[in-house]
C-alpha angles and dihedrals in degrees: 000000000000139000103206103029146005128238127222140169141209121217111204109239090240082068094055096034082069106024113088108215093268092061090051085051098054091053092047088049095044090046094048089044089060105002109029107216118224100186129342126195121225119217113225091191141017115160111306088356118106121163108210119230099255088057108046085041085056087043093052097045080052105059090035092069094059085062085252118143125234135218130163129255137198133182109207113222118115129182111181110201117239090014091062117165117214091241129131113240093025091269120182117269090219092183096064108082092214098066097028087067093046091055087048087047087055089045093056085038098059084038083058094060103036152012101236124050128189121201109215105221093269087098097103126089122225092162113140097186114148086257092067089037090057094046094048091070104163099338116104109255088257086058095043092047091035090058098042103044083049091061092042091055089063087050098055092057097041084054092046085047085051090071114015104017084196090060114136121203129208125193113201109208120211135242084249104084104154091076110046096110095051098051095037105273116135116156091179091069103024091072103071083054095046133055094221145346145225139222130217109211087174106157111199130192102291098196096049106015112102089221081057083210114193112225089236082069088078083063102029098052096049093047082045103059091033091065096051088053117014118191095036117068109105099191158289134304124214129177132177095249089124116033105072077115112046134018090209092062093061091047089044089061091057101037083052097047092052092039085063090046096265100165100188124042130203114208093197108175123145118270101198087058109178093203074048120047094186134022096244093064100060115105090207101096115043083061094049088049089055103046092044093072099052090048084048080063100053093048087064092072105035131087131205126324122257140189162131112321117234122182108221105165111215086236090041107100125174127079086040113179092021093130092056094062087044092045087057093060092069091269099133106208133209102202109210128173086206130075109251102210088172089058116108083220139014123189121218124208130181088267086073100068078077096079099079080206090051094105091042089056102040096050082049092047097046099044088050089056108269113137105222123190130209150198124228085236098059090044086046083053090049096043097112100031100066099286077141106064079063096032136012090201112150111210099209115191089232121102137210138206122204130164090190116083131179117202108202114169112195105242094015085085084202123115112203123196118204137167125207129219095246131006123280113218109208132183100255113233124177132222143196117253081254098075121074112233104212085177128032142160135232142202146156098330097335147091134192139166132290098159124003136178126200122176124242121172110329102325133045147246126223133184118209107195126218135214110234086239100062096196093075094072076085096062088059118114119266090245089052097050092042076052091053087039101052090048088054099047098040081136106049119090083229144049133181132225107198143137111260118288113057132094131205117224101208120200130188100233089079090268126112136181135216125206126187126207095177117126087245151036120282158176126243133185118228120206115205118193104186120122092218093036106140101162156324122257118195107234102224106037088029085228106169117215123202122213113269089198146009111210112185100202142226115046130201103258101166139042085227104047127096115227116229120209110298119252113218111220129188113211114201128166133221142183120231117181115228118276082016138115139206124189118203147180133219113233120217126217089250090050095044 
């Protein structure tokens, strides 16, 4: 077993519906055997799939014997013959009383059998029947299946106390988090409804997947619901959804998820496989049991996770995934639906015009100091609500390409000249001589922003902009992205220069973690800002590295520019083979 979580599993009931009790054996034997299970849910329904009472009592015994919890489990998709809705999934049409009471019956059913249910992330509606129609009236669809899911939700737990009072209900929250107010989801509100919550880190293939998932989700999402309802949330949820390709990808969801402090785990791979006709012929698991005890390890010695903190509001929408990509250029992120005035540094995505207080706050948070970064859509957002008296940026509808690329940090007095593999293409936006640009284009005879500061009270604004395909932030130089990386974590005791492709894990225990997902293997520069830094010991080899460089910022670059109080930064490299991760801590002089 492990020291720092647990690891369950949750067989579809599709899966138990077929299998006799020797073929559920087998797979409990073969997963103690590589990957020792601590608790699994069973799932009682999913669509056509019921699993009558004889038979789950057996399954459970069963798994009982081998010392393995049980909880209960429901998916909930529903199609009832002769009353068919016209939804995709199969999602539950909760405003036809017909179905709603069948979902309840299955409910009372599951209660009936144990004293823990999980709902699987079909609980959401996106049902458009006459008989929802008819119910929205004049509220957008997100309040109308806001309302009704909530009250679902109460429902839900008044049906499970009908039959078993001690019930405890578990709602399991998707990847897809963008679109949780528009098909019912609301996590801010559900808690007060459910004991505790789950989180699904699923990654998918982000190239072919329709969800494009990018691999940082599997840490994101769990940070970000942990922080709507901390406490609570039991744990994270992987799947192997996106790893036919490739093996790393499914040991990257986990690493990620624990990484983030994830203390449960749901392996939740199909286990009616068809690559895999049985469960004891995926190669899945024997690679997830080994790396998990390394990463158990690891855990020993970190603390708990920190970041940037970026203000998504649970009714905000647009720019979703942003993060992800960012997250992916070694900017390690701590997603918040509140507005952190006590952050160094908050980011501000389109998603944030959705808070009707947003301009108030932000004009508060910047003149007493904070450094808040933007993106053009959320100024565009704000465009007509006072985002001028912070920022005279203009958002034009033109668009420009550049390979060439100058980093020129402000106090940095350094001009760097890069070029980039393929051209970027980037929204133009214009801004007055007053603003600094740190990051720029260039082309023919042009140049435009890519990040600008301007000041405003005692602190300052910046906008980041963003190309419309997301996925070429990836093509930027290394020494524009380390540029982007060191503004948005003006706060952390440590940045990252890097190629694209990476993320920090940042802890607040003075130890970080890098993790590559490059197709090779690289080099990456770590920037320590700590006065007393000596060094940075790898936690697991107990290598020790010594500072290449000592670099004492800012400079004086013009005649006319005050000089704030200089920031020491250690600079160290370090080499990190490709799929791979290395967790370090900073040693202090009275600790060398």
């Amino acid at each position: 077993m492990y020291r720092n979580f647990h690891i369950a599993t949750y067989p579809h009931a599709e899966y138990l519906y077929y299998a006799d009790l020797d073929t559920v054996e087998e797979a409990i034997r073969y997963f103690q055997k590589r990957l020792p299970l601590t608790k699994v849910y069973l799932e009682t329904h999913r669509g056509m799939y019921d699993i009558e009472e004889s038979k789950m009592r057996a399954v459970k015994e069963l798994f009982h014997r081998y010392g393995i919890e049980t909880g209960g489990a429901i998916a909930p998709t529903l199609s009832i013959p002769g009353h068919e809705k016209n939804t995709l999934y199969d999602v539950i049409c909760y405003q036809d009383p017909v179905y709603r009471e069948a979902f309840l019956d299955i409910v009372r059913y599951t209660a009936s059998l144990f004293d823990e249910i999980i709902l699987d992330d079909f609980f959401f509606t996106s049902c458009k029947c006459p008989l929802c129609i008819d119910a929205r009236g004049d509220r957008t669809w997100a309040e109308y299946r806001t309302d009704l899911m909530l009250q679902v939700s109460r429902d839900m737990k008044a049906a499970a106390a009908d039959v078993n009072p001690g019930c405890r209900l578990i709602i399991k929250y998707p990847n897809w988090y963008e679109s949780y107010r528009q098909c019912g989801y609301a996590p801010d509100l559900q808690k007060d409804v459910f004991d505790f919550v789950y989180t699904g880190t699923e990654a998918r293939n982000p190239k072919y997947d329709p969800q494009h998932v990018q691999r940082y989700l599997s840490y994101s999402s769990f940070r970000r619901i942990t922080g709507i309802v901390p406490g609570r949330n039991l744990g994270a949820w992987i799947d192997e959804g996106g790893s036919n390709n490739h093996i790393n990808t499914w040991v990257e969801q986990a690493a990620l998820s624990l990484f983030a402090g994830a203390k449960e785990l749901i392996a939740c791979r199909d286990w009616m496989s068809f690559r895999y006709p049985t469960l004891t012929e995926c190669p899945l698991q024997p690679v997830l049991g080994q790396q998990l005890k390394r990463i158990d390890s690891l855990l020993d010695k970190t603390g708990t996770p920190i970041g940037v903190s970026v203000y998504e509001p649970l009714e905000g929408s647009g720019e979703g995934q942003l993060i992800n990509y960012l997250g992916m250029l070694g900017i390690p992120f701590e997603p918040s639906a509140v507005f952190r005035e006590d952050a160094p540094v908050i980011f501000l995505t389109a998603s944030a015009a959705a808070d009707p207080q947003i301009l108030t706050k932000l004009k508060s948070y910047v003149r007493n100091g904070g450094h808040a970064v933007a993106t053009p859509a959320f100024v565009e957002a704000m465009s007509d609500r006072g985002i001028d008296e912070i920022t005279n940026a203009q958002i034009t509808n033109r668009r420009a390409s550049a390979e060439l690329f100058i980093a020129d940090g402000y106090h940095r007095n350094q001009r760097i000249y890069r070029e980039s593999r393929e051209p970027v293409t980037f929204p133009v936006y214009t801004c007055s001589g007053g603003a600094w640009q740190a990051v720029s284009m260039v082309t023919e005879e042009a140049g435009f922003s890519i990040l600008t500061e301007e000041f405003y009270g005692d602190g300052s604004f910046l906008i980041l902009n963003i190309p419309d395909d997301y996925s070429q932030l990836y093509r930027l130089p290394e020494a524009v992205v380390a540029e982007i990386a060191a503004v948005l974590t003006r706060g952390l005791f440590v940045s990252l220069s890097a190629a694209p492709k990476y993320s920090l894990f940042v802890y607040d225990n003075q130890t970080f973690g890098l993790l590559s997902y490059r197709p090779h293997a690289g080099e990456v520069d770590i920037s320590i800002r700590l006065e007393d830094a000596s060094g940075i010991r790898d936690l697991e080899t107990g290598e020790v590295f010594a500072p290449l460089t000592v670099d004492m910022h800012p400079e004086k670059r013009f005649d006319s520019a005050k000089i704030p109080e200089a920031l020491t930064e250690q600079h160290y490299k370090v080499s990190i083979e490709n799929g791979e991760f290395r967790f370090f801590e900073v040693l202090r002089k009275e600790h060398a």
